[in-house]
Short mmCIF file of C-alpha atoms in Angstrom, two decimals:
data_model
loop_
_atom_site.label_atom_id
_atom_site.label_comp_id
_atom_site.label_asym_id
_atom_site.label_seq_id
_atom_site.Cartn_x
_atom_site.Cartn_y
_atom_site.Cartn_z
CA UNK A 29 22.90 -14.75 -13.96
CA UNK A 30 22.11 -11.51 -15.40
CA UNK A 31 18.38 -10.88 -17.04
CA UNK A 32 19.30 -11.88 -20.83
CA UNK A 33 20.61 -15.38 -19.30
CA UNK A 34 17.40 -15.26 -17.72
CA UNK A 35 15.07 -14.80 -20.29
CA UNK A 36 16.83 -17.35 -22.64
CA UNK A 37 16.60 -19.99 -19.38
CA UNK A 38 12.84 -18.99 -19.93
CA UNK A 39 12.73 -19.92 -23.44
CA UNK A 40 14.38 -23.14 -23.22
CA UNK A 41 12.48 -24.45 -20.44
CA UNK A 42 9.02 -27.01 -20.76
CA UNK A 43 6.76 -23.97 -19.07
CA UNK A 44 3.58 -23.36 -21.29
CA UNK A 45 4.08 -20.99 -24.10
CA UNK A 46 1.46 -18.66 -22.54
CA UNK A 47 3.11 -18.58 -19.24
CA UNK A 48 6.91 -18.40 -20.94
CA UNK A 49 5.33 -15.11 -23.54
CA UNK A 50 4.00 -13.74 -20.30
CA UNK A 51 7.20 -13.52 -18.31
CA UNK A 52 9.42 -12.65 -21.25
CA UNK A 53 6.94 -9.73 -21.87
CA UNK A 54 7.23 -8.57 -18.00
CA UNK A 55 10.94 -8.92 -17.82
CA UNK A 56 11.49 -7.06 -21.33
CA UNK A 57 9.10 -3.89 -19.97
CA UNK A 58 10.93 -3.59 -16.42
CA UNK A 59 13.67 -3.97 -14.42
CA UNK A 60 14.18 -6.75 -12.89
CA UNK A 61 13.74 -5.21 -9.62
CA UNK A 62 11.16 -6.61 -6.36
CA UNK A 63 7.93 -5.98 -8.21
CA UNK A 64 8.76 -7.35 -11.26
CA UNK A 65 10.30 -10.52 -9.43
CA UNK A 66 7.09 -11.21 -7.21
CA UNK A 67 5.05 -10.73 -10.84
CA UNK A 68 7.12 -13.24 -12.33
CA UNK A 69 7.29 -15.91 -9.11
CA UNK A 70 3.18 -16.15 -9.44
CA UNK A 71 3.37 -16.68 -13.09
CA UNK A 72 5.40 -19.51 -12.08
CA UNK A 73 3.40 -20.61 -9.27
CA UNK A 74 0.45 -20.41 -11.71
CA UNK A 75 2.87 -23.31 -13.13
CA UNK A 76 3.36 -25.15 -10.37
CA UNK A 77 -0.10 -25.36 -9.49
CA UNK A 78 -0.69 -27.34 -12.63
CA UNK A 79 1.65 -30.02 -11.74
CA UNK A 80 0.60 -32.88 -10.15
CA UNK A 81 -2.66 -31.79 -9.10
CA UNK A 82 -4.32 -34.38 -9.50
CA UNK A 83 -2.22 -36.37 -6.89
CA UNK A 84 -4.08 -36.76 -3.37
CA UNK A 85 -2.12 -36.62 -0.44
CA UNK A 86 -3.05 -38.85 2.56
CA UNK A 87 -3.83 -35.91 5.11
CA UNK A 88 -4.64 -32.49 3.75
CA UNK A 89 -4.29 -31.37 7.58
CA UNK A 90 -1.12 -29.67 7.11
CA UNK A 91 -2.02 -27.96 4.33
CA UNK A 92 -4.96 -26.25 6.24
CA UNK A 93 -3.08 -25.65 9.24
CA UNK A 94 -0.17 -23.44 6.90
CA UNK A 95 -2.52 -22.03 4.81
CA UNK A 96 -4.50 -20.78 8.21
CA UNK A 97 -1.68 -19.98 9.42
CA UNK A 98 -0.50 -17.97 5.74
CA UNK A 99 -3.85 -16.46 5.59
CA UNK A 100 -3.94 -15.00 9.32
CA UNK A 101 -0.63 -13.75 9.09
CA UNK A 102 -1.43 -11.82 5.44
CA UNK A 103 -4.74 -10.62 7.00
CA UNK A 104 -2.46 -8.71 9.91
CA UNK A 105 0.21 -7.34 7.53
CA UNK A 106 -2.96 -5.90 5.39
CA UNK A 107 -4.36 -4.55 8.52
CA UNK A 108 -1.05 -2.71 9.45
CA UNK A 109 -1.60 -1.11 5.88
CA UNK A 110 -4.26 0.42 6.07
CA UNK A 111 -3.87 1.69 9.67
CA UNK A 112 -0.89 3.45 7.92
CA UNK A 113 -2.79 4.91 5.05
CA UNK A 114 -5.94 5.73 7.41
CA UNK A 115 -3.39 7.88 9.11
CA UNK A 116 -1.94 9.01 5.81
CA UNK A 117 -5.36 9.94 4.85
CA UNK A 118 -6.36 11.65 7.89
CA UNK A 119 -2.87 13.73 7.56
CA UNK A 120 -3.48 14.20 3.56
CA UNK A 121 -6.99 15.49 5.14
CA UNK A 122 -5.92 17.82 7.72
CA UNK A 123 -3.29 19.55 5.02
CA UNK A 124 -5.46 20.13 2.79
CA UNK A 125 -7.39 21.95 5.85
CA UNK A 126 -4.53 24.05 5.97
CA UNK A 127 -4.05 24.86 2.43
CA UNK A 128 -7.93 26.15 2.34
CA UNK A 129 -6.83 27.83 5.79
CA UNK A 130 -4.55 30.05 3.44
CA UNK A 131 -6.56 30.15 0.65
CA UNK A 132 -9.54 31.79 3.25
CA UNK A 133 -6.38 34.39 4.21
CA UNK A 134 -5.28 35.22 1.23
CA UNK A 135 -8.57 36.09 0.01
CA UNK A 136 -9.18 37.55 3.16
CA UNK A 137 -6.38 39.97 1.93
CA UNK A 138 -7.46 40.89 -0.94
CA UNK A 139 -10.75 41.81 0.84
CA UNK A 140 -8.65 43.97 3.52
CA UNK A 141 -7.08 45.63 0.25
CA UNK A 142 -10.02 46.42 -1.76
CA UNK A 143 -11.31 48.15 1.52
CA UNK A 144 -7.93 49.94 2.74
CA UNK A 145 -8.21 51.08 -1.25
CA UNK A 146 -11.88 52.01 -0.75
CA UNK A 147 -11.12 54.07 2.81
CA UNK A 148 -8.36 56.41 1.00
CA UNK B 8 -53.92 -30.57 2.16
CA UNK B 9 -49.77 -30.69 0.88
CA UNK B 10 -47.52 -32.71 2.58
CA UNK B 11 -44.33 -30.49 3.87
CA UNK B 12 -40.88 -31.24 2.03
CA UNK B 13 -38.69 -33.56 3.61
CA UNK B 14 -35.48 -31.75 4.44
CA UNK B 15 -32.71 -32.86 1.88
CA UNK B 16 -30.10 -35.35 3.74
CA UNK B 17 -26.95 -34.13 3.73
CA UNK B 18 -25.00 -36.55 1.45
CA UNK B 19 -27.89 -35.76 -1.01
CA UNK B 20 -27.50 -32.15 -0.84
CA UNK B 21 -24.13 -32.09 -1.79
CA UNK B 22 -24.29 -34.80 -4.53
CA UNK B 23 -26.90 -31.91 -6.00
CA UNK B 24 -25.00 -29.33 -5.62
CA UNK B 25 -21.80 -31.29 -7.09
CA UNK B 26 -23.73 -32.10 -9.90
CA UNK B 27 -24.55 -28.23 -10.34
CA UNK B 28 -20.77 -27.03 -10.11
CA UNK B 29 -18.80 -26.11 -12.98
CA UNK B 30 -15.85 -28.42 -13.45
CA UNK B 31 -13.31 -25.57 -12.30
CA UNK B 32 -15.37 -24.80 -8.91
CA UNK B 33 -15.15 -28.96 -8.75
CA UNK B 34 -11.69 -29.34 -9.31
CA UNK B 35 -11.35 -26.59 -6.77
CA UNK B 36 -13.22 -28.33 -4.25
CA UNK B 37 -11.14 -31.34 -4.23
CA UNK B 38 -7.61 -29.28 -4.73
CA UNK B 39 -6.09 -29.13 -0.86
CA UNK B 40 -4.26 -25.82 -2.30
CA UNK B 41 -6.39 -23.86 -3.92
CA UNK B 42 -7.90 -22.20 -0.66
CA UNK B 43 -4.35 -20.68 -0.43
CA UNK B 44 -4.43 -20.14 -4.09
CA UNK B 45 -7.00 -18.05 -3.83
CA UNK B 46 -5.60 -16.10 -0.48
CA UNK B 47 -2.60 -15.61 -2.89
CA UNK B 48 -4.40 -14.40 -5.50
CA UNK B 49 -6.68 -12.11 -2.89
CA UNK B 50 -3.20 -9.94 -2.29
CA UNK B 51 -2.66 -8.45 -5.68
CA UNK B 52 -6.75 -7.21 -5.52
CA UNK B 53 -5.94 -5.29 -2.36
CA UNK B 54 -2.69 -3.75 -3.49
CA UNK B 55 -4.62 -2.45 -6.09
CA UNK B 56 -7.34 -1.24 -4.14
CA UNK B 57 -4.91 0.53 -1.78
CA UNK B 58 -2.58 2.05 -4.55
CA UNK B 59 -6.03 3.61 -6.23
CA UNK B 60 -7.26 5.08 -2.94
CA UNK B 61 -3.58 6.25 -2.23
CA UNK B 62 -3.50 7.86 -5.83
CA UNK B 63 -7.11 9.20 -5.29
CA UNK B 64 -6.28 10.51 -2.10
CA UNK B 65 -3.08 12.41 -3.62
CA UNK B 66 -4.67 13.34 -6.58
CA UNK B 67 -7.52 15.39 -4.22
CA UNK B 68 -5.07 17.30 -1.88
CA UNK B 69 -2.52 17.87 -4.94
CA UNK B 70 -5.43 19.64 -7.09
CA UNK B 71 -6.39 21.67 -3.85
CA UNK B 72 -2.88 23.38 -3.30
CA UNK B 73 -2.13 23.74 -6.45
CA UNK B 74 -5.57 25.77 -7.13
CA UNK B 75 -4.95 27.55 -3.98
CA UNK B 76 -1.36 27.73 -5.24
CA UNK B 77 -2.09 29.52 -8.43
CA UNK B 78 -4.41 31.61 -6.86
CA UNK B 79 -1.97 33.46 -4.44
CA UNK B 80 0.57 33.03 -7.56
CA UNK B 81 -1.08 35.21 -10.11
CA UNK B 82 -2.12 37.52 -7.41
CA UNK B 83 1.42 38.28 -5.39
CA UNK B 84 3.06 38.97 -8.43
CA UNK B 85 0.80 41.77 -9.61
CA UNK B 86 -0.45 43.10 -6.74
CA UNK B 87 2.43 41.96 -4.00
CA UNK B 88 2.84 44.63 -2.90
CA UNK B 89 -1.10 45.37 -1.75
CA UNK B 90 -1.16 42.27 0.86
CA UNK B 91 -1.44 44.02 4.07
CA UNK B 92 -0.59 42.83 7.91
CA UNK B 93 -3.81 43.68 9.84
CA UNK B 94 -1.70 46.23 11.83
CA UNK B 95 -0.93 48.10 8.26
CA UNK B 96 -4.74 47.99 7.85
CA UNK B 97 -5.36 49.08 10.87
CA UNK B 98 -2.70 52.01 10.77
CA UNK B 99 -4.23 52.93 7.28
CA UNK B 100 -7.53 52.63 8.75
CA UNK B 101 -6.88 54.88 11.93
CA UNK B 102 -4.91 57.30 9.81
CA UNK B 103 -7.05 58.35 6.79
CA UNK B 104 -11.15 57.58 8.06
CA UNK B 105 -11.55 58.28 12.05
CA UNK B 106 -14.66 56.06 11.68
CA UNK B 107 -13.04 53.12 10.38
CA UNK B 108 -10.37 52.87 12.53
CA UNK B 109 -12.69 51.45 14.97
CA UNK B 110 -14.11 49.29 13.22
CA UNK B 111 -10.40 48.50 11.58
CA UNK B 112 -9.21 47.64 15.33
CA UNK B 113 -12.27 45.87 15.77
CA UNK B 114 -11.07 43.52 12.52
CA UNK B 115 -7.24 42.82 13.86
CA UNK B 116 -8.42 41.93 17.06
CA UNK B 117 -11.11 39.52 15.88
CA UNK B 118 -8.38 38.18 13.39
CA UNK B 119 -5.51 37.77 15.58
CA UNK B 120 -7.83 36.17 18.61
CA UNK B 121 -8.77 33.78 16.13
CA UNK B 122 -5.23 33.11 15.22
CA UNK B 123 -3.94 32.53 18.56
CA UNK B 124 -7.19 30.29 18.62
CA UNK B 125 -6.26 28.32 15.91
CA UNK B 126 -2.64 28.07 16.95
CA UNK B 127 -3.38 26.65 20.51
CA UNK B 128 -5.84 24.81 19.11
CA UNK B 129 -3.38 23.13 16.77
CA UNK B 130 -1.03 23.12 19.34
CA UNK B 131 -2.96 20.79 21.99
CA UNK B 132 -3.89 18.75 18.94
CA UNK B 133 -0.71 18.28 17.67
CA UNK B 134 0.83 17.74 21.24
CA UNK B 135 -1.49 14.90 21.43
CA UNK B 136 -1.01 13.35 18.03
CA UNK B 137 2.55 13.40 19.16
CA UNK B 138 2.27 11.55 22.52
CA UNK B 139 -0.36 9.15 20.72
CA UNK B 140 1.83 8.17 17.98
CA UNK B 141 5.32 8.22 19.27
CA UNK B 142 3.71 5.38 21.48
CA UNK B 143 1.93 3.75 18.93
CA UNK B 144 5.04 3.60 16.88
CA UNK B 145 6.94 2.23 19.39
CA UNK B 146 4.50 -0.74 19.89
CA UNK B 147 4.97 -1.23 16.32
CA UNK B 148 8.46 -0.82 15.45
CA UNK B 149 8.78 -3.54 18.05
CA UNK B 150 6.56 -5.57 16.62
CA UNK B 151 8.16 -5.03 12.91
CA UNK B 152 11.39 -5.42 13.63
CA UNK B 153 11.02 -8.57 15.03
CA UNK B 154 8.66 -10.06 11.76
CA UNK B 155 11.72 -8.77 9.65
CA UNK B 156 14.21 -10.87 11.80
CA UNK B 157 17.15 -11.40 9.22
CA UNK B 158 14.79 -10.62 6.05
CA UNK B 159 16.59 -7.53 5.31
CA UNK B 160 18.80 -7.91 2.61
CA UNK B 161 20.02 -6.05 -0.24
CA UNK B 162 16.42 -6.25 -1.72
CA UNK B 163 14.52 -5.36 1.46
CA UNK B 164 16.34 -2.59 2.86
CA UNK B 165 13.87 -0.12 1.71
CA UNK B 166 11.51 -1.98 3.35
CA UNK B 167 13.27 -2.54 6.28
CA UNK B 168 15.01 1.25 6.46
CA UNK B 169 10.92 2.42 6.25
CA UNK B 170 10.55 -0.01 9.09
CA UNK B 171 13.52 0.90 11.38
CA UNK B 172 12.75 4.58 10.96
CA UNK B 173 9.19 4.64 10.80
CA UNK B 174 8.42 5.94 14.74
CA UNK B 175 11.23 8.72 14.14
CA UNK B 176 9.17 9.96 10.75
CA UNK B 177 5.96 9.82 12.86
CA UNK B 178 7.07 12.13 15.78
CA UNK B 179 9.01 13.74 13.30
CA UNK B 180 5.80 14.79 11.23
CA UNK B 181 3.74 15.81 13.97
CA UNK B 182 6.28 18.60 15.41
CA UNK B 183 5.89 19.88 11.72
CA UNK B 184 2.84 19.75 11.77
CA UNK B 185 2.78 21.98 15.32
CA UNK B 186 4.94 24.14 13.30
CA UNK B 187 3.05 24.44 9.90
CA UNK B 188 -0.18 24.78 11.67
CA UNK B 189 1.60 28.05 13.81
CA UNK B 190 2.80 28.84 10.12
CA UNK B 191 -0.50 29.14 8.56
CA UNK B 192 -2.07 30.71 11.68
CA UNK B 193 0.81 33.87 11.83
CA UNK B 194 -0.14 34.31 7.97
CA UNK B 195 -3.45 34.05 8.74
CA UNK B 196 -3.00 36.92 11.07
CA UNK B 197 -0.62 38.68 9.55
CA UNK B 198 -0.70 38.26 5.89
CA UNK B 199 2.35 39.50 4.25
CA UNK B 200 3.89 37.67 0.85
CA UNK B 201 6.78 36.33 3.47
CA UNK B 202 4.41 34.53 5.61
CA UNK B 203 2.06 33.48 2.63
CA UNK B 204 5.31 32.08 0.80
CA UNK B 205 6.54 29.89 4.54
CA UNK B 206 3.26 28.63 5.05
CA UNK B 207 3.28 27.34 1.19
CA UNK B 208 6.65 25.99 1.46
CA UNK B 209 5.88 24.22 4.85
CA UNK B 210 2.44 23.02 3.01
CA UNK B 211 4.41 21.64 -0.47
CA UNK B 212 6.92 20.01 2.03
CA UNK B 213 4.65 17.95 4.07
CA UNK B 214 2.63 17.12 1.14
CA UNK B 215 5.49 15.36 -0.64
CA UNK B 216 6.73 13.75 2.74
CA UNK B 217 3.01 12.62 3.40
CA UNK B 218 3.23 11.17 -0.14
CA UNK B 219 6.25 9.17 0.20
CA UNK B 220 5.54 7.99 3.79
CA UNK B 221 2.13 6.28 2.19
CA UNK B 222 4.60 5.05 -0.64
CA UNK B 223 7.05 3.71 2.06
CA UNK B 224 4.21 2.18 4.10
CA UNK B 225 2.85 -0.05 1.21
CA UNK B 226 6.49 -0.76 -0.38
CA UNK B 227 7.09 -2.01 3.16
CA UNK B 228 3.51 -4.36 3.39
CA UNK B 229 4.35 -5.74 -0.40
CA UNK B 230 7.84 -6.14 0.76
CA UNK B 231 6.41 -8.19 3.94
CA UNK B 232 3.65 -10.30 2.60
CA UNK B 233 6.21 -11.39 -0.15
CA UNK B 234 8.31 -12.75 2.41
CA UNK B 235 5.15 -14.46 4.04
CA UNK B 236 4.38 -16.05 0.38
CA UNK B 237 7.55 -16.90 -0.07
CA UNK B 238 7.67 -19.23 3.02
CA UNK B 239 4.57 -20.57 1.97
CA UNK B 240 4.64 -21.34 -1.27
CA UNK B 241 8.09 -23.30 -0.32
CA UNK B 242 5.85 -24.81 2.12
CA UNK B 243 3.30 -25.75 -0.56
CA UNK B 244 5.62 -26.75 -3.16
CA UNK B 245 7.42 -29.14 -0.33
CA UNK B 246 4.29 -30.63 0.18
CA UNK B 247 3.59 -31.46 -3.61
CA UNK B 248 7.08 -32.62 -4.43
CA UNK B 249 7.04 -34.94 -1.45
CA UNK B 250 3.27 -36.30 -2.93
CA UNK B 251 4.66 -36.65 -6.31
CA UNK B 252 7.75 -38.56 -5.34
CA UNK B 253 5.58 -40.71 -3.16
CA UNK B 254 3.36 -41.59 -5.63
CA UNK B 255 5.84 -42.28 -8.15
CA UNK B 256 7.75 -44.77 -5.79
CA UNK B 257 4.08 -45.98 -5.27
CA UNK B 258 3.09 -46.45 -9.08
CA UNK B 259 7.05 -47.88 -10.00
CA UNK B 260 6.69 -50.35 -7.09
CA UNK B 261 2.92 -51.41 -8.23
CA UNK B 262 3.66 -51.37 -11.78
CA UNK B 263 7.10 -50.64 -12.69
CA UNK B 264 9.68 -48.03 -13.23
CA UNK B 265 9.25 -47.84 -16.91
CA UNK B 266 5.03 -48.05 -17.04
CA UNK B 267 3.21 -45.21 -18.80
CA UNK B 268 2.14 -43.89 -15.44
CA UNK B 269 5.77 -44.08 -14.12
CA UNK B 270 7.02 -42.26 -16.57
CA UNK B 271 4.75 -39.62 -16.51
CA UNK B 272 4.70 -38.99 -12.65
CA UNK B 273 8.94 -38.60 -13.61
CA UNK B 274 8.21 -36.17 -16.54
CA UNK B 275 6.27 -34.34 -14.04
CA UNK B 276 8.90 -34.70 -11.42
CA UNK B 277 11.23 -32.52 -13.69
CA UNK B 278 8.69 -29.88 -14.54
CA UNK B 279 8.48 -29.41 -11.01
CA UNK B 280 11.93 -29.03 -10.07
CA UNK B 281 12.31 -26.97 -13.24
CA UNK B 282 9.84 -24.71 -12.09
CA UNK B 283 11.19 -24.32 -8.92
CA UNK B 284 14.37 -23.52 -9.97
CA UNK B 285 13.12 -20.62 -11.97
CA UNK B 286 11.54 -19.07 -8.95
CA UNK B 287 14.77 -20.00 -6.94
CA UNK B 288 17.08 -17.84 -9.65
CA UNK B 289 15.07 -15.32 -9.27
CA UNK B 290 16.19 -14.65 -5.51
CA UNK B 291 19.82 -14.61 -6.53
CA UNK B 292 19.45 -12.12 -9.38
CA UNK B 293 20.59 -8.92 -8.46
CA UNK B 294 18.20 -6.33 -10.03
#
């Protein structure tokens, strides 16, 4: 199934008009590549979510357990991030040392000119 | 005298409070999924968050080398040729004004002591950083590689290639950072337009492989928690289709087959699996 097949699967199917204009407007900006497919997969849990709600279950216990168990595991990935981007930071930091390292040279330079100039 | 409130029971409290709630917060409060609903929803917030500090971040450094950057560009073309080394000042220095020369020798000492200072201070620091990491990224390439398991496919390998090589572009960036730190020091005690032009290149280098490391890192996260979702939204969405169908059998058996209820727990039934096989396609589209 290619993207065109796609989007006319879209508009034949019994999803709200809201949620079908909001995925046909995604998938006719971008490609369909990861991002675009995770966008779309929430639109259609947003769907989902509507269906059959009302319906209670007879234990909600495995629910909680998977979404403890969702939620703990999300909260570590997350952490992971942003031990990478505190290092990313800390590197972006340190080069940016070193770029006002030159800077402080190069003027330094032009100092050592003006004075070798000055000294003739 | 006043007596003191009695404290609320706790069946009362909560019939106030439910009386206070807004319908949504209500239905929310009796929906088993909208706590991971919510978590869901949570994700996309901190992606954000983390893309804007990664673009902030980016945005800062960028501006700084390129100011410094069209600083030393404007001046090396016109007046190149004037950047001394300290020993040309000093041989200028010592050759045309007796007095200065002193005071010349004085400068490239001070200067180059304080670039062998900043080079072996660099040098410890970055020998350190390596040893730190390399072990660090060990632990976690472990760790990663196993979460992956058989997750990489054609749509993960990015993911998965940032993963598998992640340690090797951590030890690789701090020996060039060793390097661009001895860089920066040798122009800083010697400044001719050579060494000002390596330690720029080194600088514009790292920059972009910073960059795209931070990129990597967060394409890799996305690429992770989406497989985390994905398991548990087909978790959830088990869960429902196996309430709905039980409830239909329920109603048809209580009622019958063709009762308005009926038939609207099996119009529902279809939405569902419609719904579901949307997301499905989605996994087998090649982008």
């Amino acid at each position: 199934m290619n993207k065109q097949d796609y989007i006319a699967k879209i508009k034949a199917s019994s999803i709200s008009d809201e949620k079908k204009n909001r995925i046909i407007a995604i998938l006719e900006k971008n490609e369909l590549d990861f991002n675009t497919k995770e966008e779309i997969k929430d639109i259609l849990q947003e769907e989902i979510d509507t269906i059959a709600s009302d319906i209670a279950g007879e234990d909600d216990s495995e629910i909680s357990s998977e979404t403890e168990a969702f939620s703990g595991d999300v909260a570590k990935i997350q952490a992971g991030l942003e031990e990478d981007m505190a290092y990313v930071e800390k590197e972006m930091d340190d080069l940016e040392g070193m770029a006002k390292d030159v800077d402080k040279a190069f003027e330094q330079s032009q100092i050592d000119t003006l004075k070798a100039q000055l000294t003739k | 005298m006043t007596t003191p409130e009695k404290p609320m029971p706790d069946n009362e409290m909560e019939k106030e409070m439910s009386a206070s709630m807004a319908p949504e917060a209500m239905e929310a409060k009796n929906d088993p999924f909208a706590k991971g609903r919510e978590r869901m929803a949570a994700i996309g917030g901190f992606f954000s968050k983390m893309k804007e500090k990664a673009a902030s971040m980016s945005k800062r450094v960028g501006s700084t080398i390129s100011r410094v950057w069209g600083k030393t560009k404007s001046a090396s073309g016109e007046v190149g040729a004037a950047i001394f080394s300290g020993d040309e000042l000093a041989k200028r220095g010592a050759q045309f004004v007796g007095a200065k020369a002193e005071q010349a020798d004085a400068y490239v000492t001070e200067k180059v002591d304080q670039g062998a200072k900043f080079v072996a201070d660099k040098t410890v620091e970055g020998a350190k950083w390596v040893g730190d990491k390399a072990e660090q990224g060990g632990e976690w390439i472990g760790e990663k590689a196993e979460q992956l398991g058989n997750f990489a496919e054609a749509t993960y390998e990015k993911g998965a290639e940032f993963v598998s090589t992640k340690a090797e572009q951590i030890k690789d960036f701090a020996q060039d950072k060793v390097e661009l730190a001895k860089d920066v020091a040798f122009y800083a005690k010697e400044k001719t337009a050579e060494n000002l032009a390596k330690a720029k290149a080194g600088i514009e280098n790292r920059y972009n492989k910073i960059k795209a490391f931070g990129e990597n890192a967060m394409m890799s996260a996305k690429i992770e928690i989406a497989r985390r979702k994905e398991a548990y939204r087909m978790k959830m969405n088990d869960i429902r289709q196996r309430r709905l169908q039980a409830e239909f059998e329920r109603v048809s058996q209580a009622e019958s087959a063709t009762s308005a209820r009926a038939e609207e727990l099996r119009k529902q039934k279809e939405k569902l699996a419609e719904a579901l096989g949307l997301q499905n396609n989605l996994n087998t589209m090649a982008a």
